[in-house]
Coordinates of C-alpha atoms in Angstrom, one line a residue:
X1 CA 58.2 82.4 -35.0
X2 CA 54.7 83.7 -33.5
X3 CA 53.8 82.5 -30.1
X4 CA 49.9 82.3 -29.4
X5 CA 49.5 84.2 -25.7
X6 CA 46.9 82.9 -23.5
X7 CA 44.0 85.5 -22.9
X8 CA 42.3 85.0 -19.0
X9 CA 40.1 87.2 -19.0
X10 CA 38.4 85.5 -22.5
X11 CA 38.8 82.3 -20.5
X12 CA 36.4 83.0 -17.8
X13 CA 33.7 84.6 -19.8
X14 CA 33.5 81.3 -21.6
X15 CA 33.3 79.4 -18.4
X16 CA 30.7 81.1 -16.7
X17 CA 28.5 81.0 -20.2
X18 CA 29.2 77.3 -20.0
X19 CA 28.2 77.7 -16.4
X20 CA 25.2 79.9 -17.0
X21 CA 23.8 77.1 -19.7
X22 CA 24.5 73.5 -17.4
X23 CA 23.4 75.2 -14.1
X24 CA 19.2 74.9 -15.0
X25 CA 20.1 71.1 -16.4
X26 CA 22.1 70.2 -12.9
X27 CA 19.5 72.4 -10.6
X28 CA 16.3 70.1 -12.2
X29 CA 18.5 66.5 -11.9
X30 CA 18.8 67.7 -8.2
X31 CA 15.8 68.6 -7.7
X32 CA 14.2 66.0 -9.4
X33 CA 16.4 63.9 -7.0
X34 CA 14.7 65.0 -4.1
X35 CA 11.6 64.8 -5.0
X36 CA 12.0 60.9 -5.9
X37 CA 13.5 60.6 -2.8
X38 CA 10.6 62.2 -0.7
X39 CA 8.2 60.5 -2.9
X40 CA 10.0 56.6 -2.1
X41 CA 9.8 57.5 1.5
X42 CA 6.2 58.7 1.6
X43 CA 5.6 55.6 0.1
X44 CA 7.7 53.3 2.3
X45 CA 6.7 55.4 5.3
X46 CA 2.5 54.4 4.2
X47 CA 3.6 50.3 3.7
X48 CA 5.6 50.3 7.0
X49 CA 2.6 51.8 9.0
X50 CA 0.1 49.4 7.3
X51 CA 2.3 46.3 8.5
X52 CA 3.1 47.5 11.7
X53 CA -0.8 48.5 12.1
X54 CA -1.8 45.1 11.4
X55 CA 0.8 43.4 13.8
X56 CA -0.8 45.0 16.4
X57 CA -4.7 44.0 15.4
X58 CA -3.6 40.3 14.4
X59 CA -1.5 39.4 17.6
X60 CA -3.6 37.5 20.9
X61 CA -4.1 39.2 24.5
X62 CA -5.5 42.5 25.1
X63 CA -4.9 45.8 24.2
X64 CA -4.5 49.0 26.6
X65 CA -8.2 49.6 25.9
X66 CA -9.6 46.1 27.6
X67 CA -10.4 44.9 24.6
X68 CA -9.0 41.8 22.4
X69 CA -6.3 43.9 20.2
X70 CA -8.1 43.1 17.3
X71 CA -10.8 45.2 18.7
X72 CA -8.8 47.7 20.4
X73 CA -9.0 50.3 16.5
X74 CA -7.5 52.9 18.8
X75 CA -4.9 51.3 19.5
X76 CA -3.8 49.7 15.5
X77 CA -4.6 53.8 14.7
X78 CA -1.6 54.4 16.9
X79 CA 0.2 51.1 16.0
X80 CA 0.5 52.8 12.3
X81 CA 1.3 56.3 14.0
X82 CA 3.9 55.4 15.5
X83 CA 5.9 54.7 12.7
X84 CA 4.8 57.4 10.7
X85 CA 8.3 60.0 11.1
X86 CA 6.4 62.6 9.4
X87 CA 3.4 62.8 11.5
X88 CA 0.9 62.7 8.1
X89 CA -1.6 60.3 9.3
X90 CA -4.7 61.6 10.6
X91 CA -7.3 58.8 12.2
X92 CA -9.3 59.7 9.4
X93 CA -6.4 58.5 6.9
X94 CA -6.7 54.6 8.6
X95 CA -9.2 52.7 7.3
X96 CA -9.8 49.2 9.6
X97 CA -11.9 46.4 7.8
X98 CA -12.3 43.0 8.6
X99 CA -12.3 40.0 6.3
X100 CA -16.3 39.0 7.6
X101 CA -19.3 40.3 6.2
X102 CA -22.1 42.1 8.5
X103 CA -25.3 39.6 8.9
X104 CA -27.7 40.5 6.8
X105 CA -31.0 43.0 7.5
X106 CA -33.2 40.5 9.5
X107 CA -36.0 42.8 7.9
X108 CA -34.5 40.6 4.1
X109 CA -32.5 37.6 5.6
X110 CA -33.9 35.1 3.5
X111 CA -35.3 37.4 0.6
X112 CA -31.9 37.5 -1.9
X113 CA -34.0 40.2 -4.2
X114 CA -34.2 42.4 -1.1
X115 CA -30.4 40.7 0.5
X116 CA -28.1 43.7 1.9
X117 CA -25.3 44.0 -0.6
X118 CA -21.9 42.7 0.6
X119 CA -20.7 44.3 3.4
X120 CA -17.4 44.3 5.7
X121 CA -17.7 45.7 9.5
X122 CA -15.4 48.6 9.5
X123 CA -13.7 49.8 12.9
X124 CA -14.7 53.4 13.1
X125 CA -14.1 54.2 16.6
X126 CA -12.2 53.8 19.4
X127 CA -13.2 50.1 19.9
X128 CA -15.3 47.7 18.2
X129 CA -16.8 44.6 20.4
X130 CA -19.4 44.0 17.9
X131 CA -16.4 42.2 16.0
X132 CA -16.8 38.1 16.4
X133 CA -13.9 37.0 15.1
X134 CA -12.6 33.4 14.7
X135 CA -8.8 32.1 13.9
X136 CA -8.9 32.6 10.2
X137 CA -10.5 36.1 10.5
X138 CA -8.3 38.9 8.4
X139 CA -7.8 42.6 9.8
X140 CA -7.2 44.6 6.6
X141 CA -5.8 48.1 7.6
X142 CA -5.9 51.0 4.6
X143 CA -3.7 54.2 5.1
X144 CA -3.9 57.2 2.6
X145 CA -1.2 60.1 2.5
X146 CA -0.9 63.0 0.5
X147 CA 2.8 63.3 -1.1
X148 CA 3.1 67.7 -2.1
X149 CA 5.8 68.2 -4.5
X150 CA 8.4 71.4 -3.0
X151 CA 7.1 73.2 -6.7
X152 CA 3.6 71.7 -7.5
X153 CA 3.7 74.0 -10.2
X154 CA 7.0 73.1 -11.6
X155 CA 6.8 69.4 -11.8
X156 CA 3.2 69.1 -10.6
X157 CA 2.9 65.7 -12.0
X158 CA 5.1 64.1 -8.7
X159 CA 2.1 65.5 -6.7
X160 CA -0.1 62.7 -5.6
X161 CA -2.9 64.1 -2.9
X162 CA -6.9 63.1 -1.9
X163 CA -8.1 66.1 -3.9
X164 CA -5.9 65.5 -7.0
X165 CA -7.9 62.2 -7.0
X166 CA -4.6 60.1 -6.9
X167 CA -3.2 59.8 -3.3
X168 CA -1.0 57.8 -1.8
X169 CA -3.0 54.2 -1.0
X170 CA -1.7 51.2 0.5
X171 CA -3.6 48.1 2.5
X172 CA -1.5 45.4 4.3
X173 CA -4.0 42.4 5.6
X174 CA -3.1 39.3 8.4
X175 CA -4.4 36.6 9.1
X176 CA -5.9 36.7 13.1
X177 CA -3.9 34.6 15.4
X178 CA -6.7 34.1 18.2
X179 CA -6.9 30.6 19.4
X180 CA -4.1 28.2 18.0
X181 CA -4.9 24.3 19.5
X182 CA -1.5 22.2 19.9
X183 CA -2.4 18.4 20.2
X184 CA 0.1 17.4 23.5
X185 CA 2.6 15.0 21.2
X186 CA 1.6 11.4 20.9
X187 CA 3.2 8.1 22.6
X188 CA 5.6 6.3 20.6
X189 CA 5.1 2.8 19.8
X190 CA 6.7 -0.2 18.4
X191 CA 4.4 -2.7 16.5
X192 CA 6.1 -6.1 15.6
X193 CA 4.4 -9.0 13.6
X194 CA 5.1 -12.1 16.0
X195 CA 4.0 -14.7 14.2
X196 CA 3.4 -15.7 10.1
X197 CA 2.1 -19.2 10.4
X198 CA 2.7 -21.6 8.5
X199 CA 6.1 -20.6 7.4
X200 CA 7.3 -21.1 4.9
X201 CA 3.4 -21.5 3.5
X202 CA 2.5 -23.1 -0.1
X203 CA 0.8 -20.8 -2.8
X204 CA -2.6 -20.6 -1.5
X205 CA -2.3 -21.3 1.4
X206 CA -4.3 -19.4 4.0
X207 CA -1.5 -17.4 6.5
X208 CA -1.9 -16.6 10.0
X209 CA -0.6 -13.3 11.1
X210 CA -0.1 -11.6 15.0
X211 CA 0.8 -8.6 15.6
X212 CA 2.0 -6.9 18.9
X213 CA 1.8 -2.9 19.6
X214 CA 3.4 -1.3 22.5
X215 CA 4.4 1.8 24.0
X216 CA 3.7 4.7 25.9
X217 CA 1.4 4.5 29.8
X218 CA -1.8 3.1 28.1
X219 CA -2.5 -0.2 25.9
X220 CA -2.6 1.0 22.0
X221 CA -6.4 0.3 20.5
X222 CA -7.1 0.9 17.0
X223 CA -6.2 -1.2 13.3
X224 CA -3.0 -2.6 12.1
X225 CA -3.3 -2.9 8.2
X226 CA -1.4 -5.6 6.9
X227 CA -0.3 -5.4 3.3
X228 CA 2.6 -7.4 1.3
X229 CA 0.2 -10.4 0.1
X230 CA -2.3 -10.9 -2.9
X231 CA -5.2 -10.9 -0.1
X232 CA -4.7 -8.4 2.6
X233 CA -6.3 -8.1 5.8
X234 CA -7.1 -5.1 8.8
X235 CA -6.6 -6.2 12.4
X236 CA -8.4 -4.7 15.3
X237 CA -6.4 -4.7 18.0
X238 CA -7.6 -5.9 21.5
X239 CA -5.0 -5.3 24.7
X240 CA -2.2 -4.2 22.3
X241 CA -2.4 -7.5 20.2
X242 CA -4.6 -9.2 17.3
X243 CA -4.6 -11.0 14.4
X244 CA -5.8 -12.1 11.3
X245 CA -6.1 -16.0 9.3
X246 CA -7.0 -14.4 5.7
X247 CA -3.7 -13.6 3.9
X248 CA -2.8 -15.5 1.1
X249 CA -0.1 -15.6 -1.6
X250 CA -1.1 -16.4 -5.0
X251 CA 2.4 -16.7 -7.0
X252 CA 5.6 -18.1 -5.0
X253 CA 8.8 -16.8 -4.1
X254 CA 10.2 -14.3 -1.1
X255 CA 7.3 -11.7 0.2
X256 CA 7.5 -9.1 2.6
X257 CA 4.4 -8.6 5.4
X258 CA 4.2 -5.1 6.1
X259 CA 2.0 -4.4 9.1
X260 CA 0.9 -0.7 9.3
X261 CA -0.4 0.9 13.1
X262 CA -2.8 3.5 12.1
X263 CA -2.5 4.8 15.9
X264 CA -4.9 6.6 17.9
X265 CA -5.7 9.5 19.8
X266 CA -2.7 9.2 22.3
X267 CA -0.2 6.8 20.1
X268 CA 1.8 7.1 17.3
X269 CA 1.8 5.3 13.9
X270 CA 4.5 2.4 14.0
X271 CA 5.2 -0.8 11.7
X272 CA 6.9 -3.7 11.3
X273 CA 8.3 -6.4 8.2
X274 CA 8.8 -9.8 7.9
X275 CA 9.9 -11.5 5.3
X276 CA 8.0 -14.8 4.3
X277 CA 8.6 -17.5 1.8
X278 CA 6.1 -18.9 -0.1
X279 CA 6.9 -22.4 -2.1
X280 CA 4.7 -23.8 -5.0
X281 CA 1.9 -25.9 -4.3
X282 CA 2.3 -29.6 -4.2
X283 CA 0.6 -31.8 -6.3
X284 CA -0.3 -35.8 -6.2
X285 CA 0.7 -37.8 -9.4
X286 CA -1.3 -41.3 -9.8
X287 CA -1.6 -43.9 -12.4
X288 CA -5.2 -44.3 -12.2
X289 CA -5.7 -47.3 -14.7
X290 CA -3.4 -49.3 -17.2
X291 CA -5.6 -51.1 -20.1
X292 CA -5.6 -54.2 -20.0
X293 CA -3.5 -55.2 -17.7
X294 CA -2.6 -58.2 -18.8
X295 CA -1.4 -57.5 -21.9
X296 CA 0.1 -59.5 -24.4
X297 CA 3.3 -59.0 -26.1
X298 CA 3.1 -55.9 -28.8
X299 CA -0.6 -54.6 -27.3
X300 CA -1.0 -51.3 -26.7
X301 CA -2.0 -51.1 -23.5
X302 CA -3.1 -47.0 -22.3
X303 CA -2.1 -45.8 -19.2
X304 CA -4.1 -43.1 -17.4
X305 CA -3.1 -40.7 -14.9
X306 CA -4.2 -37.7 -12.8
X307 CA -2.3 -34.9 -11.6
X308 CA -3.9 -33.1 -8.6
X309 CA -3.3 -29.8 -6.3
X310 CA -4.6 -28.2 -3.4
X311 CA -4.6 -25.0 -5.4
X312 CA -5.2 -24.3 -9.2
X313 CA -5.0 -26.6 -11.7
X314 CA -1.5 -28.2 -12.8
X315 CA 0.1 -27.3 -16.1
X316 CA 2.8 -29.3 -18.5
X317 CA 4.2 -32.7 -18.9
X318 CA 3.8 -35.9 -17.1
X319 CA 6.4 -38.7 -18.7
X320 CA 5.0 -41.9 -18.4
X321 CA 8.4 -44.4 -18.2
X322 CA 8.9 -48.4 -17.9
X323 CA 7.8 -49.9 -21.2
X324 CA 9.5 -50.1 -24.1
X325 CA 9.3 -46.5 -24.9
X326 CA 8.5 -44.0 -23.1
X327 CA 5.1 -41.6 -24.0
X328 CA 4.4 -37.7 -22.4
X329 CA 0.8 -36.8 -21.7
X330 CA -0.1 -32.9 -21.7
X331 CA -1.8 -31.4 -19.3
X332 CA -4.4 -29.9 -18.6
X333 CA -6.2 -31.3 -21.8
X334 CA -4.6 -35.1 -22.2
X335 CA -4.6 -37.2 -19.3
X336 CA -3.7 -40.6 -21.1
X337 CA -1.0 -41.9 -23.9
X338 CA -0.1 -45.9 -25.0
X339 CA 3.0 -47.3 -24.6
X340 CA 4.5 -51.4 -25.5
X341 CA 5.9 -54.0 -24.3
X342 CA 7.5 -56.6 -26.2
X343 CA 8.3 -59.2 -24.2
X344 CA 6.3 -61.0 -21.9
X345 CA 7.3 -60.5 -18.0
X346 CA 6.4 -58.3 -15.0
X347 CA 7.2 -54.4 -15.4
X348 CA 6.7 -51.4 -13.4
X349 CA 5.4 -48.6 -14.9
X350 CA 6.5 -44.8 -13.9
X351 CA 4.6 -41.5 -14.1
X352 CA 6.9 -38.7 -13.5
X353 CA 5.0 -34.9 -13.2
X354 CA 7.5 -32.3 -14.1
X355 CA 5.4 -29.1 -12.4
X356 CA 5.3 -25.3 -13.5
X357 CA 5.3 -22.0 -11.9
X358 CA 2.7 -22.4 -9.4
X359 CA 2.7 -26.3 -8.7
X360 CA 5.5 -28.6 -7.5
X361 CA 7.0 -31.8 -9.4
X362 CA 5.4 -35.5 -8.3
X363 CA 5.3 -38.9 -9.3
X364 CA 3.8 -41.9 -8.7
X365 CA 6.7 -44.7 -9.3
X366 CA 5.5 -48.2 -8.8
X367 CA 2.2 -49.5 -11.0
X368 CA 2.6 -53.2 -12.1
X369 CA 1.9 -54.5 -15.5
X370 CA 1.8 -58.1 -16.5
X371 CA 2.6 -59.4 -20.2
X372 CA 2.0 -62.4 -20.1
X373 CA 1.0 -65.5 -23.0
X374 CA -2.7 -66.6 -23.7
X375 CA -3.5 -69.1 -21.7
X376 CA -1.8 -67.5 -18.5
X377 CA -3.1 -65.6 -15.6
X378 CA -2.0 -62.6 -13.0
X379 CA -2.9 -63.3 -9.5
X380 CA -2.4 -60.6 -7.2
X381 CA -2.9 -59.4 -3.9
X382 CA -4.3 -56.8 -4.0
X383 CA -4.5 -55.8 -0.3
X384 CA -4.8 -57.2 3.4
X385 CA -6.0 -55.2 5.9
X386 CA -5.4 -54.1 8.4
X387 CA -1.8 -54.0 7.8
X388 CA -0.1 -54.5 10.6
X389 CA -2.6 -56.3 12.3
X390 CA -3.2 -57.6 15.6
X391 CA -3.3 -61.1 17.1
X392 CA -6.1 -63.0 17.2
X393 CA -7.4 -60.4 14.8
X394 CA -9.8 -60.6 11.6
X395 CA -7.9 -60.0 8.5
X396 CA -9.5 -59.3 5.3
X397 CA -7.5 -60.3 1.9
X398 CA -8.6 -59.1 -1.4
X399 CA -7.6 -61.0 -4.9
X400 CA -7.4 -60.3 -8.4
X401 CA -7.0 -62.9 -11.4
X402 CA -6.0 -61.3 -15.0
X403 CA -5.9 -63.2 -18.3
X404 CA -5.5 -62.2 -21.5
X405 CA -7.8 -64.5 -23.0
X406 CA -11.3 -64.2 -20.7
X407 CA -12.4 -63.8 -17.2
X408 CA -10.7 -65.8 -14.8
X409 CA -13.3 -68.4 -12.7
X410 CA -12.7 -70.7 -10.1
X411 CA -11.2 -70.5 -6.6
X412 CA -8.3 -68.8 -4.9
X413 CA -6.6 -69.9 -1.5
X414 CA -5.1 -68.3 0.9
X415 CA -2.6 -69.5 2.9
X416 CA 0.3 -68.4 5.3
X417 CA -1.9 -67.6 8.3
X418 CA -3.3 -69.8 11.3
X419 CA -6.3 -70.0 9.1
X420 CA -6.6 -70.4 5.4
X421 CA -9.6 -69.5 3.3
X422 CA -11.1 -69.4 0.1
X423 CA -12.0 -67.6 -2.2
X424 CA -15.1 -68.3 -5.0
X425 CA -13.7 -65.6 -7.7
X426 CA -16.5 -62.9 -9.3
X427 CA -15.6 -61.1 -12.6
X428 CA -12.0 -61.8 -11.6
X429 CA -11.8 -60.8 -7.7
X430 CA -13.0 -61.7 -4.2
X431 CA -12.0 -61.6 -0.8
X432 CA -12.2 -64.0 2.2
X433 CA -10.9 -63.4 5.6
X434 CA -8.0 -65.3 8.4
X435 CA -6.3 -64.7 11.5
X436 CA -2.9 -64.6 12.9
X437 CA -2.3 -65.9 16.5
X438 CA 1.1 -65.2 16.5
X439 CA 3.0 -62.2 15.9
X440 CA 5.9 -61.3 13.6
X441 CA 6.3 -61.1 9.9
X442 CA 4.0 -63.6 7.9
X443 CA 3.9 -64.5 4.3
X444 CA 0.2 -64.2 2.2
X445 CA 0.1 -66.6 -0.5
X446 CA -2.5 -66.6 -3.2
X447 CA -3.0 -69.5 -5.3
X448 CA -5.3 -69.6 -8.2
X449 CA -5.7 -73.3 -9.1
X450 CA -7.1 -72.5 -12.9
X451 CA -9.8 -73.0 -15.4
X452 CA -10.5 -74.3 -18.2
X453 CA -8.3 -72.8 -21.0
X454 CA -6.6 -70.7 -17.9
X455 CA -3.2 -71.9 -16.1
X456 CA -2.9 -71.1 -12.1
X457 CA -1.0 -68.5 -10.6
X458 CA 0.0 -67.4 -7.7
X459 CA 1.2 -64.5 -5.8
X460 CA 2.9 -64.0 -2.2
X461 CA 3.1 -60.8 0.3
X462 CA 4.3 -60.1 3.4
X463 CA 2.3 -59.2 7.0
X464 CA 3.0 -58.0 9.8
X465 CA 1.2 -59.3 12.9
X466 CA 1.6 -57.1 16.4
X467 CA 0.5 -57.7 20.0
X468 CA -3.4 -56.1 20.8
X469 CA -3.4 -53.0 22.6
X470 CA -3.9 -52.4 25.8
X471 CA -5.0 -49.6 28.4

């Protein structure tokens, strides 16, 4: 059995070979190690002292020179040096512009073929008052350094100097700080809207709005801008109040008024909501005319009607009831349909008005129609005014006579007051005039006493008679 020995002395030979070969590798990665390192702190070194150079020149107050700092270049010069640890910066190294260009030559102001070109005032000396600067101003401070590498010659491409053509360069700018203005803070207010009149309000209506702004030692002035409505309005506010009688709604339902305090030079903005219901707009249903009225059994007698509204134009059905069948006129376009009646006898007819989105339901409920046989008449009373009266007082009675057949002639009389009169009937009507010298309820009776080819009629209402006034 052969046992391999173990030869030290071969051993170490092989080691420092092995030494011999790595040790220029690990001696460059060092080295190279350095020289990055050195390098990242030149660089670091030149951005600090920019920053800290224009610190100095962008801050307010006065420097140890007299001088606004931003005119005091001695003093950003020794701003930067301050924080340079390696002591490389020379004065000639800081460069100290400022972001506002020289006026031009007077000699060419004017003349842009002859202008100056675009120049920046430079701080070259120890201060500069020729420098006007306003808050807004920059102070740009520029700071070269040469970085040598420890062998130029064995890495010389780490070397970055001013007569390689490649130094070190960096520029840090701020923004002057010179005169900052803080407004003193403004009086809080509280604006309310104390009044929406009318309330609710109908679609189209117009809306009355008052506002009230308060707060802080002096009365608020200025505009409150209402919004929330289809028609807005701006109120100029006298002794804290106002108010404006322009708003309108144009579709119903629950709003909110918003009204908006613009403030002024010593008070804050405020507002204030309310809401506000607006209903639809109500509308006036009438049976404007029934023809003829008489009738006869099985005519077709067409009955008229109007639908009217204080804003826009009503929309959909009116049913007309209280004949034998019922008919529906359409609006806007119809305003009339026919309905029958097949008996004779005294009916009242109905118009009913349904409304739509914008305009309320109405209806006008009591129009009387007569079907009567040929020969027959209608009287009625058509009024007596005034209605009540007062004693002793002139009332004036008006009469109609209907037939079927022709025009009513002839006479009417009243009776049922202290004093009767007659009537001498034209085309069917007339009027004549009594007097009631006691008070109370009284009954107007009409008699028609005929024609030829025409029975009477007759036709009773009741009156009220009060005492006069007195003052």
């Amino acid at each position: 059995m052969n046992i391999l020995k173990f030869n030290t002395r071969k051993s170490k030979a092989q080691a420092m070979v092995e030494f011999a070969i790595v040790l220029p590798i690990l001696l460059l990665v060092v080295y190279g190690l350095i020289e990055t390192g050195r390098l990242i702190f030149v660089v670091a070194s030149v951005n600090n002292a920019t920053r800290q150079a224009v610190r100095y020149g962008s801050t307010s107050g006065e420097g140890p020179n007299g001088v606004p700092r931003y005119q005091d270049c001695a003093g950003i010069r020794e701003a930067a040096q301050k924080s340079d640890f390696l002591n490389a910066f020379e004065d000639a190294d800081i460069t100290i512009t400022y972001d506002q260009p020289i006026p031009d030559n007077p000699a060419t102001a004017g003349d842009e073929s002859q202008a100056d070109p675009p120049d920046y005032n430079t701080c070259n000396g120890t201060v500069d008052t020729g420098v006007s600067a306003v808050t807004g101003d920059r102070v740009n401070v520029t700071i070269k350094s040469d970085f040598t590498a420890i062998f130029p010659k064995f890495l010389p491409f780490l070397s970055r100097t001013a007569a390689g053509g490649n130094p070190i360069v960096t520029t840090s700018s701020r923004t002057l700080l010179l005169t900052i203005n803080v407004a003193p803070p403004l009086d809080p207010t509280e604006t309310l809207i104390t009044a929406h009149t009318p309330h609710p309000s109908q679609i189209g209506d117009y809306v009355t709005i008052t506002v009230l702004v308060s707060g802080g030692s002096t009365t608020p002035t200025g505009t409150v801008t209402i919004t929330g409505a289809d028609q807005n309005c701006t109120i100029t506010l006298s002794g804290g109040t106002g108010s404006c009688s322009v708003v309108r709604f144009l579709s119903p339902g629950t709003k909110t008024i918003t009204a908006s305090y613009d403030g002024d030079p010593t008070h804050d903005v405020s507002g204030d909501n309310k809401s506000h219901t607006v209903g639809k707009a109500p509308t006036v249903t009438t049976i404007t005319a029934d023809t003829p009225d008489p009738s006869l059994a099985g005519d077709t007698v067409t009955v008229t009607v109007t639908v009217t509204s204080t804003y826009g134009t009503p929309t959909g059905t009116v049913t007309i009831s209280g004949a034998d069948a019922p008919c529906t006129i359409t609006l806007p376009g119809t305003t009339s349909c026919n309905v029958t009646f097949a008996a004779n006898g005294k009916y009242a007819l109905s118009a009913t008005y349904i409304g739509d989105a914008e305009h309320r339901e109405s209806s006008d409920t009591y129009e009387r129609h007569d079907v009567i046989p040929k020969g027959d008449t209608v009287t009625i009373i058509t009024s007596h005014n005034p209605n009540p009266s007062e004693i002793g007082k002139s009332v004036t009675v008006y009469v109609t006579v209907g037939s079927v057949t022709k025009t009513p002639t002839g006479t009417v009389t009243i009776t049922g007051a202290d004093t009767s009169c007659t009537i001498t009937l034209n085309k069917g009507a007339g009027s004549c005039i009594v007097v009631f010298n006691s008070i109370g309820v009284k009954t107007l009776t009409a008699t028609y006493g005929g024609a030829p080819g025409l029975n009477g009629s007759s036709d009773s209402v009741s009156h009220s008679v009060e005492l006069a006034a007195t003052t």
